[in-house]
Short mmCIF file of C-alpha atoms in Angstrom, two decimals:
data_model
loop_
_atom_site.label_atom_id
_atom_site.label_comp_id
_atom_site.label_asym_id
_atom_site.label_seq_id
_atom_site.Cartn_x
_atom_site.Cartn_y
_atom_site.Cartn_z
CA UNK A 1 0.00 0.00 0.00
CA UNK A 2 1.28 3.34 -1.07
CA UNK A 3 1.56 5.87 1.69
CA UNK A 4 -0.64 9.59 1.12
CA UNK A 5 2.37 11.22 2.64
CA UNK A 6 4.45 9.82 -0.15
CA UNK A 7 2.28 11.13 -2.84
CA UNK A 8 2.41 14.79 -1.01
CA UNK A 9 6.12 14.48 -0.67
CA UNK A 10 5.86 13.95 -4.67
CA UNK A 11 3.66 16.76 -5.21
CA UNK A 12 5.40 19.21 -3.20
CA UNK A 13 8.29 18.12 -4.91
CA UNK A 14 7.16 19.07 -8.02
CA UNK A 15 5.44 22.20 -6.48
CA UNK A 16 8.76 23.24 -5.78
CA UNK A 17 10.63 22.27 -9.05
CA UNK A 18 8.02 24.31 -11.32
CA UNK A 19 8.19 27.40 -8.67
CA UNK A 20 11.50 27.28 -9.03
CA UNK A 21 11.55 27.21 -12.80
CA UNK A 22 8.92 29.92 -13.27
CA UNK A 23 10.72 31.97 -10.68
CA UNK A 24 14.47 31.55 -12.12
CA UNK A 25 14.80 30.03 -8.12
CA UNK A 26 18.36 28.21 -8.27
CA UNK A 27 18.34 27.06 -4.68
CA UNK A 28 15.03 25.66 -5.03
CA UNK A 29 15.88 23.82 -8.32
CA UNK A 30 19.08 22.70 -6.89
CA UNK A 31 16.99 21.20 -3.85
CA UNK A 32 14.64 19.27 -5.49
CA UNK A 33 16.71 17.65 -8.56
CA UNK A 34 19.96 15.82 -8.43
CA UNK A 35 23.24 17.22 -9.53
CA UNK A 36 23.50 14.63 -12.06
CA UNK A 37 19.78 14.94 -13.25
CA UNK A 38 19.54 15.92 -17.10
CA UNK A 39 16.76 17.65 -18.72
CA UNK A 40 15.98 16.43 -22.44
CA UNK A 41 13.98 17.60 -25.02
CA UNK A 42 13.30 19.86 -28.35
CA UNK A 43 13.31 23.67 -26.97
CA UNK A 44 12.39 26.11 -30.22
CA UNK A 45 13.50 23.61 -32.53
CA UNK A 46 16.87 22.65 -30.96
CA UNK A 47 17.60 19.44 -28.94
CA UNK A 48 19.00 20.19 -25.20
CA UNK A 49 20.25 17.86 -22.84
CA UNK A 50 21.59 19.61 -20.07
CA UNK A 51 22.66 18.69 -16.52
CA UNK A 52 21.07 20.46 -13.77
CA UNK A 53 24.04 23.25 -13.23
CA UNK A 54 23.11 23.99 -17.43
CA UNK A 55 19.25 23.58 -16.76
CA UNK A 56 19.52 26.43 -14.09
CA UNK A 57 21.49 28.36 -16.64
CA UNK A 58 19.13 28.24 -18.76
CA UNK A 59 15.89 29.19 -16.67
CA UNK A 60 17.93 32.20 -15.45
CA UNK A 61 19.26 33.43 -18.64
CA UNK A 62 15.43 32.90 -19.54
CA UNK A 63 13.14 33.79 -16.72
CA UNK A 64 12.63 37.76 -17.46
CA UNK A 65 9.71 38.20 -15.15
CA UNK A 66 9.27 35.84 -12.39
CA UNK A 67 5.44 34.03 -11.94
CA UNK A 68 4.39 34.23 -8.12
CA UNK A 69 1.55 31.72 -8.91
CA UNK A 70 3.12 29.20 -12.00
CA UNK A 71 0.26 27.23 -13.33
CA UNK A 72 0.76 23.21 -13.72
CA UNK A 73 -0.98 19.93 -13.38
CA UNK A 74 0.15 16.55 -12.11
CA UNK A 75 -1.67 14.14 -14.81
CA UNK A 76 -0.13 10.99 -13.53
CA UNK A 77 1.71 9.87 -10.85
CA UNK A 78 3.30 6.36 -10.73
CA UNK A 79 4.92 4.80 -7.86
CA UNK A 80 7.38 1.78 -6.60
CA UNK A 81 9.17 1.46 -3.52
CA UNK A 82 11.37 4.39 -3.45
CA UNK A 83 10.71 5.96 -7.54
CA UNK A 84 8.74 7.55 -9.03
CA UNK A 85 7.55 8.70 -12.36
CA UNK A 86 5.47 11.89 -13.14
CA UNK A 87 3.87 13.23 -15.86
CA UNK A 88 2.72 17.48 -15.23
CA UNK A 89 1.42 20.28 -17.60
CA UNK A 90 2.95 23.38 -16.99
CA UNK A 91 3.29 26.82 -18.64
CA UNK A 92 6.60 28.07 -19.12
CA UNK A 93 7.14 31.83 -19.82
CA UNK A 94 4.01 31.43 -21.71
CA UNK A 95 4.40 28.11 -23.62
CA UNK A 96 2.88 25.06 -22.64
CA UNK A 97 5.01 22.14 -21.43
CA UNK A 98 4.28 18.26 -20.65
CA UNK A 99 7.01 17.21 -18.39
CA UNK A 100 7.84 13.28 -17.57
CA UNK A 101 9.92 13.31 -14.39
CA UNK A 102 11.22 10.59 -12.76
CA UNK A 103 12.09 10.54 -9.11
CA UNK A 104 14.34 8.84 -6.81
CA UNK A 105 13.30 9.06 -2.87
CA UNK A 106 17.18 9.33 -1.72
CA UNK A 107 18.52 10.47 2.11
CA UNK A 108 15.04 10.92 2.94
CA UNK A 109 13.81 13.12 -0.02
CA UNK A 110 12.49 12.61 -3.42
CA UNK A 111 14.80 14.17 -6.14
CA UNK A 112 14.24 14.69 -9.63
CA UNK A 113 16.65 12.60 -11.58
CA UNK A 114 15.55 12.77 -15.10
CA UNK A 115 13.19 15.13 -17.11
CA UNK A 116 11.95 14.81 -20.38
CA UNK A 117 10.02 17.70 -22.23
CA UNK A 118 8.05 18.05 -25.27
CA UNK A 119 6.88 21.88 -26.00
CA UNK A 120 3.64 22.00 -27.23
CA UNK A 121 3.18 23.94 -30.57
CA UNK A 122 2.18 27.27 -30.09
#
C-alpha cells in the first residue's frame, strides 16, 4: 500500500521544481533535482540535454519576469518502492510544457533525476 504522505512528498516536490523554474529560483531547483539529473527535449526547434548546473542556466538566462503563482498539473503519478515517475502540464514563460519526471526518494527526499520535455506547438 502506497503511503498519502508519499504522494504529497511527490507533489510538493514538483510544487517546488516548477516554482522554481517559473521563478528563475536556483536554490530551489538545486533542492529538489539531483546534480547529475539531465533535462531532455526539443526547446524552439533545438535538442538540449543539459545537466542540472546547465538547466539552471538556462531558466535564469530565460526567466525575465518571475510568476508568483506558476500554473501546472500533475496528470499521472506512478509509484514503486522508493521511484517515481510523473507526468505534469505546466506553462513556461508562456508556452505550454508536458514534463515526464522521474524521481528517486534518496537520504530521505524525493529528487528529480531525469526530465523529459516536449513543447507544445504554439
Amino acid at each position: 500500500m502506497k503511503s498519502v504522505d508519499q504522494y504529497s512528498e511527490i507533489v510538493a516536490t514538483v510544487r517546488d521544481y516548477v516554482e522554481g523554474m517559473c521563478n528563475a529560483d536556483a536554490e530551489k531547483l538545486r533542492r529538489v533535482m539531483h546534480p547529475k539529473a539531465c533535462s531532455i527535449g526539443h526547446f524552439e526547434g533545438g535538442l538540449e540535454w543539459d545537466d542540472t548546473e546547465a538547466f539552471i542556466a538556462v531558466v535564469a538566462d530565460m526567466v525575465e519576469n518571475p510568476d508568483p503563482d506558476p500554473w501546472f498539473r500533475i496528470k499521472s503519478i506512478h509509484m514503486v518502492g522508493d521511484m517515481a515517475s510523473v507526468q505534469i502540464e505546466n506553462y513556461w514563460l508562456g508556452m505550454l510544457f508536458d514534463d515526464m519526471l522521474t524521481l528517486l526518494k534518496h537520504n530521505g527526499a524525493w529528487m528529480i533525476v531525469s526530465k523529459v520535455f516536449y513543447q507544445h506547438p504554439s
